[in-house]
Structures are given as C-alpha cells and as structure tokens.
mmCIF file of C-alpha atoms in Angstrom:
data_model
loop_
_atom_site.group_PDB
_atom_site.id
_atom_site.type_symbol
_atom_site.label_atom_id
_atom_site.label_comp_id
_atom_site.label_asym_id
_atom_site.label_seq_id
_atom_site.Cartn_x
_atom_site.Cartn_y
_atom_site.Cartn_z
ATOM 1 C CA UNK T 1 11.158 -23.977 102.974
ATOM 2 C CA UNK T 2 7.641 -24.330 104.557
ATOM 3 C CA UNK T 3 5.540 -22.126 102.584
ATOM 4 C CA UNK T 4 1.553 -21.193 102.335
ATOM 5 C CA UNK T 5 0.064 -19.681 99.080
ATOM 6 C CA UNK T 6 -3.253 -17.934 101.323
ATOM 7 C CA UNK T 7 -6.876 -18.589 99.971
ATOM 8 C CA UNK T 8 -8.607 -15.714 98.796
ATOM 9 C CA UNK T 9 -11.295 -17.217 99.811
ATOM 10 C CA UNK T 10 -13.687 -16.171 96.817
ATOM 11 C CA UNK T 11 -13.143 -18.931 94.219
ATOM 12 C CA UNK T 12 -12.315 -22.925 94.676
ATOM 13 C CA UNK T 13 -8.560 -23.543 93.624
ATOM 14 C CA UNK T 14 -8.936 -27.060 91.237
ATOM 15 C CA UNK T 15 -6.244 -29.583 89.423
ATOM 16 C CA UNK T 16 -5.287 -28.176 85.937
ATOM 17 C CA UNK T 17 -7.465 -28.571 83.336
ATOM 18 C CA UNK T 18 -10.733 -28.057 85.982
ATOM 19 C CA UNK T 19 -10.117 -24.383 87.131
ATOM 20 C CA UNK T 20 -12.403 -21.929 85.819
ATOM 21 C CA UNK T 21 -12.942 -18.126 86.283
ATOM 22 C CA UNK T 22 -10.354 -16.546 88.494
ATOM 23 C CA UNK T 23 -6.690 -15.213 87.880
ATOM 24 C CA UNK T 24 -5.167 -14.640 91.028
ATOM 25 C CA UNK T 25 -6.635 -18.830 92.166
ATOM 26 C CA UNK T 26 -4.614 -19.838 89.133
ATOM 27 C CA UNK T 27 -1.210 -18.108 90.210
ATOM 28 C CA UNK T 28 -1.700 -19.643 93.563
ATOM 29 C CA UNK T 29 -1.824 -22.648 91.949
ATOM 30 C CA UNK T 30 1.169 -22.714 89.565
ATOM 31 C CA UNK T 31 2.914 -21.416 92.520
ATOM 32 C CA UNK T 32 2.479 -23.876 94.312
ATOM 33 C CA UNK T 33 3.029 -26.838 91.676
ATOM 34 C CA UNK T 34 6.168 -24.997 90.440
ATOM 35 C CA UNK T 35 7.505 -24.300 93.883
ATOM 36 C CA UNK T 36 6.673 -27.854 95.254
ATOM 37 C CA UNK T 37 9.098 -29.217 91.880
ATOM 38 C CA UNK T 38 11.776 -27.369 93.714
ATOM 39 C CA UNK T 39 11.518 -28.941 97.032
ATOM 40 C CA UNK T 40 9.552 -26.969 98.903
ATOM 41 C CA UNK T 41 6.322 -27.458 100.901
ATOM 42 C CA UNK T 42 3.524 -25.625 99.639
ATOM 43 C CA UNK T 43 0.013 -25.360 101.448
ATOM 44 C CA UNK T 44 -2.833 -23.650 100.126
ATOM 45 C CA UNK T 45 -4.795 -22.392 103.135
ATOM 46 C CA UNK T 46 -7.151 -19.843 104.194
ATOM 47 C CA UNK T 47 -5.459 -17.155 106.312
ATOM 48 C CA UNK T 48 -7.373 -18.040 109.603
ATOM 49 C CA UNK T 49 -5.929 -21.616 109.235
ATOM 50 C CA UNK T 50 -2.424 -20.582 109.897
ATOM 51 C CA UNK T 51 -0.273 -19.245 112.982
ATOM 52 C CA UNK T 52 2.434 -17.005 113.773
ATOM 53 C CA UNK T 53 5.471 -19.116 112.756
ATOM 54 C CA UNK T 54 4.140 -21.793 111.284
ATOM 55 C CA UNK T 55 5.507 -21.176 107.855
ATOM 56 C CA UNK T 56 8.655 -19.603 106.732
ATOM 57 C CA UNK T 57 7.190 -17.495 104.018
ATOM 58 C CA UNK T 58 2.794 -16.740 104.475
ATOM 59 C CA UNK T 59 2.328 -14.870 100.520
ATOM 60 C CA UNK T 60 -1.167 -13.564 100.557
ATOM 61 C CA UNK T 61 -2.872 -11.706 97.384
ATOM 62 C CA UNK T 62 -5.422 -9.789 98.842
ATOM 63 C CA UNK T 63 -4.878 -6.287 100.366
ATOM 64 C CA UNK T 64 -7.383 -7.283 103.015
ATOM 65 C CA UNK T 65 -5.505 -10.467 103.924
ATOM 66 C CA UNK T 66 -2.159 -8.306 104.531
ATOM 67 C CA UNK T 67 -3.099 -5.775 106.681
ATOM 68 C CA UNK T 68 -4.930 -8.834 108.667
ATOM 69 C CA UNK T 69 -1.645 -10.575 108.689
ATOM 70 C CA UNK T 70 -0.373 -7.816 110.347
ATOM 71 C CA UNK T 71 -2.655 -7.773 113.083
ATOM 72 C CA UNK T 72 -2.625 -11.157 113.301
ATOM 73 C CA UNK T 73 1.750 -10.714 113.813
ATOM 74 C CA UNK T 74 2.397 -12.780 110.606
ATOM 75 C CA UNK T 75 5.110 -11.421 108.672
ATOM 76 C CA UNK T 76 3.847 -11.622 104.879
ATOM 77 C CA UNK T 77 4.932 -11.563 101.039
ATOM 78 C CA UNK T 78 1.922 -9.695 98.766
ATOM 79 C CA UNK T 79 1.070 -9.794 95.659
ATOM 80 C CA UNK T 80 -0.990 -6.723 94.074
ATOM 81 C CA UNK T 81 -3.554 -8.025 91.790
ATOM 82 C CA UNK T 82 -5.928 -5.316 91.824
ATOM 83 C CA UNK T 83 -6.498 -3.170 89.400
ATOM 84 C CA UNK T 84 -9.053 -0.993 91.121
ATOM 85 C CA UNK T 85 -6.179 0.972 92.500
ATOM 86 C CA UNK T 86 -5.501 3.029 89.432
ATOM 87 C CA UNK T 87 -9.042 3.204 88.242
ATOM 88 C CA UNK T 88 -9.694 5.035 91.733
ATOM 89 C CA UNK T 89 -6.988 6.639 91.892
ATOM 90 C CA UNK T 90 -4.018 7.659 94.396
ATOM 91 C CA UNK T 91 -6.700 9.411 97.013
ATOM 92 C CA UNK T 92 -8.685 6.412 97.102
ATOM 93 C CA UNK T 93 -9.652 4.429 99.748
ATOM 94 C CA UNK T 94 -8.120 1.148 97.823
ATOM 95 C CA UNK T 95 -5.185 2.624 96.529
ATOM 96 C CA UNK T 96 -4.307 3.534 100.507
ATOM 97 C CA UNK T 97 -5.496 0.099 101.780
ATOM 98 C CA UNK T 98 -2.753 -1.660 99.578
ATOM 99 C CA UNK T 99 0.113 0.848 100.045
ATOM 100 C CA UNK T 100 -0.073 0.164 103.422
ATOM 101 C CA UNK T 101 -0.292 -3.977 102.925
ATOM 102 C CA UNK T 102 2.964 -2.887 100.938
ATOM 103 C CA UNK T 103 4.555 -1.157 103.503
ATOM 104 C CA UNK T 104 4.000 -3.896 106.162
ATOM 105 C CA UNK T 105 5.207 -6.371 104.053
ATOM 106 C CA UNK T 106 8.404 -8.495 103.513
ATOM 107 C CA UNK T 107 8.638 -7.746 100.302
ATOM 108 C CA UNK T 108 5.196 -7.226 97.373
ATOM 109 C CA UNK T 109 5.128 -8.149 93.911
ATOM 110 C CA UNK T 110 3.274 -6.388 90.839
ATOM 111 C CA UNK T 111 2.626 -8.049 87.876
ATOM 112 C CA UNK T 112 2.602 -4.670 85.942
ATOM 113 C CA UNK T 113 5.925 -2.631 85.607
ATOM 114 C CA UNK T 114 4.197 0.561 85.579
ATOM 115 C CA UNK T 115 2.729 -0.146 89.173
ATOM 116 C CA UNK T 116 6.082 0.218 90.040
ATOM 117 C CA UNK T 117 6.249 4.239 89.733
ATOM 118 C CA UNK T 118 2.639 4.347 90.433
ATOM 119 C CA UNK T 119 3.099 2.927 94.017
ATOM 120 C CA UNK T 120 6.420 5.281 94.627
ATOM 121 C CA UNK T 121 5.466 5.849 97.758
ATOM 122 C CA UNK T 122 7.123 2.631 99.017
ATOM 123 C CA UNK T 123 10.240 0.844 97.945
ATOM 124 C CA UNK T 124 8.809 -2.407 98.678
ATOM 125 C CA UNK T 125 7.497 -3.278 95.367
ATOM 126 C CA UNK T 126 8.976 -5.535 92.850
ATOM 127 C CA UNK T 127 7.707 -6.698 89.238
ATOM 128 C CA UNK T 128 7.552 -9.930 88.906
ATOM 129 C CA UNK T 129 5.929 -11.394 85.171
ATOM 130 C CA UNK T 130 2.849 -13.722 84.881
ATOM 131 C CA UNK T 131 3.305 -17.200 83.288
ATOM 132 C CA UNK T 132 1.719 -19.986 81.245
ATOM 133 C CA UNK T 133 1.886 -23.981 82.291
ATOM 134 C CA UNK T 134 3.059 -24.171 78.638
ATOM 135 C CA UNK T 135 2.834 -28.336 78.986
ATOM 136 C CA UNK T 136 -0.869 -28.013 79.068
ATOM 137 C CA UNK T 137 -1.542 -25.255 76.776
ATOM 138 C CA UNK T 138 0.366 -26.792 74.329
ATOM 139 C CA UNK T 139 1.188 -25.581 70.363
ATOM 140 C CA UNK T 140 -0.708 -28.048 68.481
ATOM 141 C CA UNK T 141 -0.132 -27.061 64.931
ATOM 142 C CA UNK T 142 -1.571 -24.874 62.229
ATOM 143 C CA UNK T 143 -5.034 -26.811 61.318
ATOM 144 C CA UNK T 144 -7.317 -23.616 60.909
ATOM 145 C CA UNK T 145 -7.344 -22.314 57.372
ATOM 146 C CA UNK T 146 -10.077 -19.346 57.930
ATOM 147 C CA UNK T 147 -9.607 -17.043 60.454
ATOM 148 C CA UNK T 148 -11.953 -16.790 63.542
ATOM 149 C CA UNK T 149 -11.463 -13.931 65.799
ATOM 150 C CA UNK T 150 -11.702 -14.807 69.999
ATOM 151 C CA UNK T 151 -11.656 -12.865 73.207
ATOM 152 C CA UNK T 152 -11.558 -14.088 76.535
ATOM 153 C CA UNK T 153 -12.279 -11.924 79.383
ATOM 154 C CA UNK T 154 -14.720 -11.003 82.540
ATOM 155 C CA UNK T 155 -15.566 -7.375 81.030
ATOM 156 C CA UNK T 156 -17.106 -4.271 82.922
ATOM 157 C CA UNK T 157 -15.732 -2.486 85.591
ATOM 158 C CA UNK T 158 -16.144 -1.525 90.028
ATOM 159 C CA UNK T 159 -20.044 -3.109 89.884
ATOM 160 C CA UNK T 160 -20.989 -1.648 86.070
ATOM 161 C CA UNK T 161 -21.244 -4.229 83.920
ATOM 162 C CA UNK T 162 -21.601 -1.859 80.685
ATOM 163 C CA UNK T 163 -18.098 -0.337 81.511
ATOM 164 C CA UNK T 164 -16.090 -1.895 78.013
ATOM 165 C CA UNK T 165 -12.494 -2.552 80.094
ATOM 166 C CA UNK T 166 -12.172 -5.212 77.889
ATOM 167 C CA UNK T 167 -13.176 -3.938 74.519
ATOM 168 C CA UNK T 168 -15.402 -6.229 73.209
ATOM 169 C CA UNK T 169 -16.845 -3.182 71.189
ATOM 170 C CA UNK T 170 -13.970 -2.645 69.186
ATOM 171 C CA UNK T 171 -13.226 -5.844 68.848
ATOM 172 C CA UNK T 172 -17.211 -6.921 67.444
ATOM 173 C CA UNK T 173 -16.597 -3.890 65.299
ATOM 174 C CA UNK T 174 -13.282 -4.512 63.480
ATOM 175 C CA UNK T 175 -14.720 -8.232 62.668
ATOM 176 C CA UNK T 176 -18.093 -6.948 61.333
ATOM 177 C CA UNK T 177 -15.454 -5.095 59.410
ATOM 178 C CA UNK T 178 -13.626 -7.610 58.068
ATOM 179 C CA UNK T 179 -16.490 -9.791 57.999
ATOM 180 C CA UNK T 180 -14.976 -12.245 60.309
ATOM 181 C CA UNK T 181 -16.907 -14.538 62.704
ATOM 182 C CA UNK T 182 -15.626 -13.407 66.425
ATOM 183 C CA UNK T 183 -16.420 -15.635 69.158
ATOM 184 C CA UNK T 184 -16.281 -13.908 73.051
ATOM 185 C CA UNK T 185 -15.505 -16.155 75.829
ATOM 186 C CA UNK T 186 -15.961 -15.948 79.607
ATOM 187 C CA UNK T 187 -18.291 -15.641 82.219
ATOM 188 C CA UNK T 188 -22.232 -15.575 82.534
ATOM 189 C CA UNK T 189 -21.695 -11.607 83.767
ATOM 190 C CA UNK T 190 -21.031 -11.240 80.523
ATOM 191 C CA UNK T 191 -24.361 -11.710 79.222
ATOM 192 C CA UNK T 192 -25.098 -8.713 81.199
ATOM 193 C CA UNK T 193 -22.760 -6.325 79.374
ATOM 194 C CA UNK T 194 -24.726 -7.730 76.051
ATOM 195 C CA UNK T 195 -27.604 -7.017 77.779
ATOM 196 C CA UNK T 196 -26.856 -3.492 78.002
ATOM 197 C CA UNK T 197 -25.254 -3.167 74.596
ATOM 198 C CA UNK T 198 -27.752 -5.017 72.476
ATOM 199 C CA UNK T 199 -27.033 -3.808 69.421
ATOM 200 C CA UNK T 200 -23.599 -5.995 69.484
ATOM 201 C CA UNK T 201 -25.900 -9.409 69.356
ATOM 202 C CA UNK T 202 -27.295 -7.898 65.686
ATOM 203 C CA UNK T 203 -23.642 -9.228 64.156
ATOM 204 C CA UNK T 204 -24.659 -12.711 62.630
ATOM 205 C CA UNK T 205 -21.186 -14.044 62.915
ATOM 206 C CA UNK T 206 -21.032 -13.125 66.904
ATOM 207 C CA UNK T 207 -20.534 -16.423 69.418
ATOM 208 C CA UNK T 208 -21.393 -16.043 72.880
ATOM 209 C CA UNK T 209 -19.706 -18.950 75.141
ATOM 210 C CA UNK T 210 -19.886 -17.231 78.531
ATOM 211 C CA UNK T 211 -20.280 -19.833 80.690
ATOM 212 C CA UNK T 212 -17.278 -19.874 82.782
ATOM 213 C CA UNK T 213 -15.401 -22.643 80.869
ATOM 214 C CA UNK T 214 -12.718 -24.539 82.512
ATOM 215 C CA UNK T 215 -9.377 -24.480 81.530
ATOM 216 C CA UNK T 216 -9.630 -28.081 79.312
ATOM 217 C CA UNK T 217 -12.625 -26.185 77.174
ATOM 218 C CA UNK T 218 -11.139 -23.362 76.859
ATOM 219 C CA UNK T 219 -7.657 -25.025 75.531
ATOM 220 C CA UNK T 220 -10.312 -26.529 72.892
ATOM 221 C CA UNK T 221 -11.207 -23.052 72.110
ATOM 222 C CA UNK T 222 -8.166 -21.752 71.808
ATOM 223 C CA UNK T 223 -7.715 -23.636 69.312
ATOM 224 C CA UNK T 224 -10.237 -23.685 67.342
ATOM 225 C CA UNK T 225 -9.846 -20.045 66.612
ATOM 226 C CA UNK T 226 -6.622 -18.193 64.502
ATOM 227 C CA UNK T 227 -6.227 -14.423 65.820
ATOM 228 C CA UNK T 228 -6.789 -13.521 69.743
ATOM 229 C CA UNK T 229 -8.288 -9.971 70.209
ATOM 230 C CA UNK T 230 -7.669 -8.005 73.685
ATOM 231 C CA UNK T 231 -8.284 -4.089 73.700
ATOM 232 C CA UNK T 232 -8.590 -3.602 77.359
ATOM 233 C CA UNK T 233 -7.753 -0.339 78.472
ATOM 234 C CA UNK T 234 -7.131 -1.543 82.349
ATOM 235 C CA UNK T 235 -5.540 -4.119 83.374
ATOM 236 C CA UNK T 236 -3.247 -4.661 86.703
ATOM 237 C CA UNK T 237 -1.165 -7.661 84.921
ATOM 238 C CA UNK T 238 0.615 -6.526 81.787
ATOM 239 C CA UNK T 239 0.899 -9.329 80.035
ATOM 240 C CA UNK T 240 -1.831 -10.998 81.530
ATOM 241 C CA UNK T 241 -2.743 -14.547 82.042
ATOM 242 C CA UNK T 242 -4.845 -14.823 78.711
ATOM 243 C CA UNK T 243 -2.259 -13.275 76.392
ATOM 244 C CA UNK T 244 0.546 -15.745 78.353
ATOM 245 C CA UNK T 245 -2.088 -18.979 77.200
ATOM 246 C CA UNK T 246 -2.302 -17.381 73.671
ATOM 247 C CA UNK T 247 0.896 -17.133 73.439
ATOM 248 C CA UNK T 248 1.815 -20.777 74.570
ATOM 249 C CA UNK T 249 -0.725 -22.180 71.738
ATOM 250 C CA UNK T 250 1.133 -19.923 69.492
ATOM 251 C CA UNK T 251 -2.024 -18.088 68.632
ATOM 252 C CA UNK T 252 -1.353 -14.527 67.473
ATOM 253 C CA UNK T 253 -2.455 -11.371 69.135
ATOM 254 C CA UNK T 254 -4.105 -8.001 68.743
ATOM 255 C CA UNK T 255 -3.730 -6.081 72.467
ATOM 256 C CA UNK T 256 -2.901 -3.228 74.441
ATOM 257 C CA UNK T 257 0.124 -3.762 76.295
ATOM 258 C CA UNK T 258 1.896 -1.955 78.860
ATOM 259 C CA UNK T 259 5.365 -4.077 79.427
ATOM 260 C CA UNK T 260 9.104 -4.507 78.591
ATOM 261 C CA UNK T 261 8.703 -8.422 77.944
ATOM 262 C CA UNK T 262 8.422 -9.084 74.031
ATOM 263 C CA UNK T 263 6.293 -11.163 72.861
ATOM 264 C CA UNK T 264 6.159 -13.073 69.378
ATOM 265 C CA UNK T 265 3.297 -12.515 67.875
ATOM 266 C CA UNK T 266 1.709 -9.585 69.387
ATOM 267 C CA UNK T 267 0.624 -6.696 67.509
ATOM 268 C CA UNK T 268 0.582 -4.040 70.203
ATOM 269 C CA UNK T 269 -2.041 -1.101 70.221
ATOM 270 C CA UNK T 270 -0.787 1.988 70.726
ATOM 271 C CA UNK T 271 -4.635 3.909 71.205
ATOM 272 C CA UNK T 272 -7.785 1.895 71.459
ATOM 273 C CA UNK T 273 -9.517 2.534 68.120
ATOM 274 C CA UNK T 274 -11.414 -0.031 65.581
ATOM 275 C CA UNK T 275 -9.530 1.321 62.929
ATOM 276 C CA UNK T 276 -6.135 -0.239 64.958
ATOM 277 C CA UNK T 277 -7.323 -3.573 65.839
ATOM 278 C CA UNK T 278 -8.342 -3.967 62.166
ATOM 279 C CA UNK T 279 -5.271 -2.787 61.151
ATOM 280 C CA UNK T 280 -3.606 -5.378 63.835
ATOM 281 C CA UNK T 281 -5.947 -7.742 62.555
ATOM 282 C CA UNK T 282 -5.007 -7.673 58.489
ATOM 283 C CA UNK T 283 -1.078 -7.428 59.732
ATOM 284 C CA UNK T 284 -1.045 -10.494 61.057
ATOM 285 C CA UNK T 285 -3.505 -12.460 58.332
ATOM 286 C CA UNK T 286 -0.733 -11.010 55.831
ATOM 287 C CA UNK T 287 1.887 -12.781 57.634
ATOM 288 C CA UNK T 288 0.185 -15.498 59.872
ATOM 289 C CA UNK T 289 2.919 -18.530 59.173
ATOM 290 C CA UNK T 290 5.843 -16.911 59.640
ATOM 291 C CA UNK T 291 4.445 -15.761 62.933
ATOM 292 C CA UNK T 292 2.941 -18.643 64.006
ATOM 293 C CA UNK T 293 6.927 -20.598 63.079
ATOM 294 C CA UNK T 294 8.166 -17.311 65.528
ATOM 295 C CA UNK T 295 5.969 -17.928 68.306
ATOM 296 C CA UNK T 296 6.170 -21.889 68.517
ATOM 297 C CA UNK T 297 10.363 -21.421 68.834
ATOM 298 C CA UNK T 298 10.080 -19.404 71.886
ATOM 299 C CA UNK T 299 6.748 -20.696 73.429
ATOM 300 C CA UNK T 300 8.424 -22.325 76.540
ATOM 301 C CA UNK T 301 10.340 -19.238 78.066
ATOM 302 C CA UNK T 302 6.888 -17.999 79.430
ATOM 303 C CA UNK T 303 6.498 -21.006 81.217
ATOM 304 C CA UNK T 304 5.654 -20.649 85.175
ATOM 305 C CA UNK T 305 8.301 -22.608 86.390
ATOM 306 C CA UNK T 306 11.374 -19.318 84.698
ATOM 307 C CA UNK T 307 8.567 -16.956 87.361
ATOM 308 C CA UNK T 308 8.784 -19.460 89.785
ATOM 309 C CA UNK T 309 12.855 -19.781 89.634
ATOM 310 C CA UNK T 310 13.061 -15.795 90.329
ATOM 311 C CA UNK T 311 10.156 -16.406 92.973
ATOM 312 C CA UNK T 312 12.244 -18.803 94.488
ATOM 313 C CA UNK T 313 15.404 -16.678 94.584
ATOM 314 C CA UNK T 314 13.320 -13.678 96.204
ATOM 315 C CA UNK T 315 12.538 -16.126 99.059
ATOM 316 C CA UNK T 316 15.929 -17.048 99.626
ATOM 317 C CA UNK T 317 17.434 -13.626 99.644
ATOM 318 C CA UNK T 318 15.602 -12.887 103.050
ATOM 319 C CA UNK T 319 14.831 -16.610 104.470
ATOM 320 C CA UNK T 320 17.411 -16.058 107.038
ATOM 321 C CA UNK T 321 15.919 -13.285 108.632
ATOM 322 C CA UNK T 322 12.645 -13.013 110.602
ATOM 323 C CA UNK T 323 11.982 -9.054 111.380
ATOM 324 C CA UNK T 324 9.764 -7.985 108.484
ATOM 325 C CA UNK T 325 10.724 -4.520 108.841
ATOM 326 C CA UNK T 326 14.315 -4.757 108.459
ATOM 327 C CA UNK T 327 16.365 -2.826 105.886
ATOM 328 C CA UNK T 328 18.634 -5.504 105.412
ATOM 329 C CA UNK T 329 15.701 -7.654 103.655
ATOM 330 C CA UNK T 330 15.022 -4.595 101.432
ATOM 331 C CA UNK T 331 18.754 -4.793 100.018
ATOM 332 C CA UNK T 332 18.928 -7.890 99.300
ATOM 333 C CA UNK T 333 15.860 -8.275 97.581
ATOM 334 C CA UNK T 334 17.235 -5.690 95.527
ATOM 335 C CA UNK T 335 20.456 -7.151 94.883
ATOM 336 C CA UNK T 336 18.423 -10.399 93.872
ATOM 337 C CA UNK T 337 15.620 -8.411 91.771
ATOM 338 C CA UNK T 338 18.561 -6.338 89.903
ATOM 339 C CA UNK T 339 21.031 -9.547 89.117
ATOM 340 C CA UNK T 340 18.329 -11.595 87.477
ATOM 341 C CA UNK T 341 17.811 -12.068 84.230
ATOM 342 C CA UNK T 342 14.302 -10.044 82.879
ATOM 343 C CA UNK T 343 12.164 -12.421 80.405
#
C-alpha cells in the first residue's frame, strides 16, 4: 500500500535518537518505520504536498488537517491527539471541530479508551494503544543503588503555563518528603511554570534539565534515575508515550492512569494527592527487584511494531474500497477492531 503519515507541520520529524519535544512527530515516525518493515511505502509529507488519489491511505493527526482533507476531496484516516477536547468540554469549539474530522473520516483512532464514550456521538472511533521502539530504549540492568525520582513532561495547560496538568507539585512534594533528590525533565516552557511557582526551586535536591533533550539524552536519563513519577490529571493518551519508554527501560512507575492495558510496574493513582504518590513511591522501594525482574520479562510486547500489526490490519479491512462514507468500511473495521487481540 502507498501510504502518507501528514506533517503537522509544527515540529521537524528526525532519525531516532535526534527527535526532541513532540508526541504526535514521534508516532508519525514509528509509523512509518514499522509500517515500511511490512512492505509498505510510507511518505511523510505536508498535507498541501499531496493529491486526490495519490495514496491509498492519507492518515493525518490534526483536526485542522481533516476537515481540510475534506475540502480538499481526500478521503482520510485521523488520529485524535488532543487533549483540549475534554478540558473544553463537549460545547466547545474544539471538541466540535474534531467530531466532525471524525465523522468525515475513513475510520479515527484514540489513543485513550475513555475517548471512546466521550466522542459517542460518532461510531467512527477506534482505540488504538501507544508504543515504545523497545530496541532503542533498551533495559540495561539494575546499576542504581539510591533512588532518584524523574518526571518528564511539557506541563501547564490551553496558554497558562502555571496550570500543574502534569503534577510536578505533588511530585516535588512527596520527594521533599522522602527526602529524595527528584530531577524534572522537558522543555524550556517549563522554566516558566517554576517561574510562577517559585517556591518549588527552594527544594535543594530539585534538578531542572528542561532543555528539550533529544531522545539519546533522555535514554541517558532514564537511566540514571530508579522511580518515574507522572500525576497528570489530563492526558489524551492513556498510557502515554513517556510511561511506554519507562516501561521499556524497566523503570518503575508512580501515575494516573486511565486504561485496560496492564502494565508491570506501575503503581496506579487512584486521586491525585502527595500522600498517594508517596505511598506509590515507598511501595515500590519495598519491592524494587522483584519489579524491576517483572517488567524486563514483558518489556517487548509494548513495542510499536504489535500497534503497527493492528494498524496494518485496520488498513486492510477497507483498502478495497474508495467511498469514505460507506457503511460497509464501518463493519469491517469493526469486525477487525473486535477479533484482535487487546495488549
């Protein structure tokens, strides 16, 4: 199949290893690597680059870029990655924009099962789980012996850059508890939240790396540090791509979680509270071996290329047929979605 993973035109897509910030350019390219390993052609492209029938399957991952592949009479696969649409809400202006990007698709993916019931307004939507390349972020043994706390994420929220999403205040807050150094990792925005929130800079054991690291640094941090901490309270991947990389290093985890999928090592939060990440936090200290044995024997099942094989069958369930409207498309992607095996 002739296939094009569309641009969203915001940040660079790099080889592995060079990619920095941005979760949706590193889908596109495991896509595109895992897909290609199954015979495919896979372009990267931005959307004014490509025609009406000049690909067999045009997957964009942008709300904007469906509804212009609409106009533009290019029949489209989308994938929602935006998370704005709950924290708006159902009357929004977003929310609306990709329910109807939905509706004029093919088919649409979410990468959070509860999107599912959210968007019930269309029968269009399918969960599909985010991955890991689990041959670069590889297991490398247990060489830490004192614990270091990290988090990795772009935190505030719509513009406000002192909206916690991420919870980098409970997390600073169960380590000064513990007295445990706690490093946070991401980008220079960041600085901007600790701007606002000075009074999280007064913990003497805090490290700031926001810098945008690419992926080879941050594999270095990974590990480098024993217990991964990630008390967001809104997120439109569940798991998402940084607790799929912890979990390939086999590096234990303290996180809200909203999914089916189980995953070795994870103490999941049930409220967002100090007093449960430390309690997450001690849990897994108490028993850190064990887990880390649990989580290196089942490492590789979260690898891209077990997404990319149900990917692949979703695009040959409706290959033979070119109306993008048809009901016939709808079944089968059904039959296909229903008869594969969940992770």
């Amino acid at each position: 199949m002739r296939i094009c993973q569309v641009q969203t035109g915001m940040i660079p897509i790099k080889p592995i290893g060079q990619m920095g910030w941005g979760a949706v350019e590193k889908i596109i390219r495991e896509y595109q690597i895992c897909l290609e390993s199954m015979g495919h052609q896979v372009d990267i492209k931005y959307l004014n680059e490509i025609e009406p029938g000049q690909y067999d399957f045009v997957h964009v991952h942008m709300g904007n870029l469906a509804l212009e592949c609409d106009r533009k009479g290019i029949p489209f696969v989308f994938s929602l990655h935006d998370h704005h649409t709950e924290h708006y809400g159902k009357d929004s202006y977003c929310f609306k924009h990709n329910l109807d990007g939905m509706k004029k698709s093919i088919f649409s993916i979410t990468h959070a099962e509860h999107l599912l019931d959210y968007f019930n307004e269309t029968d269009k939507l399918f969960y599909l789980p985010h991955g890991v390349n689990t041959s670069f972020f590889k297991y490398r043994g247990l060489n830490n012996t004192q614990h270091k706390l990290l988090m990795v994420a772009n935190n505030g929220l719509a513009g406000d850059y002192g909206f916690d999403r991420k919870g980098f205040r409970y997390g600073i807050e169960a380590a000064r508890a513990l007295d445990l150094p706690i490093t946070i990792v991401g980008t220079d925005a960041n600085m901007k939240f600790f701007d606002i929130h000075s009074d999280l800079k007064s913990y003497d054991k805090l490290d700031l790396r926001c810098y945008n690291p690419t992926e080879e640094e941050l594999l270095n941090i990974y590990h480098e540090h024993t217990i991964f901490l990630h008390p967001s309270m809104l997120e439109a991947g569940h798991p998402n791509l940084t607790l799929m990389e912890c979990a390939s290093v086999c590096m234990p985890i303290v996180a809200t979680y909203n999914g089916s999928m189980e995953i070795k090592g994870l103490f999941r939060l049930t409220e967002i509270k100090t007093d449960l990440v430390i309690e997450g936090i001690k849990q897994i200290m108490s028993n850190y071996l064990p887990t880390i044995i649990e989580m290196s024997s089942v490492r590789e099942k979260y690898d891209w290329k077990n997404v990319c094989n149900q990917l692949n069958k979703n695009y040959e369930a409706v290959s033979k047929f070119h109306h993008k409207n048809s009901d016939e498309i709808r079944m089968l992607y059904r039959e296909v979605y229903s008869n594969t095996t969940k992770l």
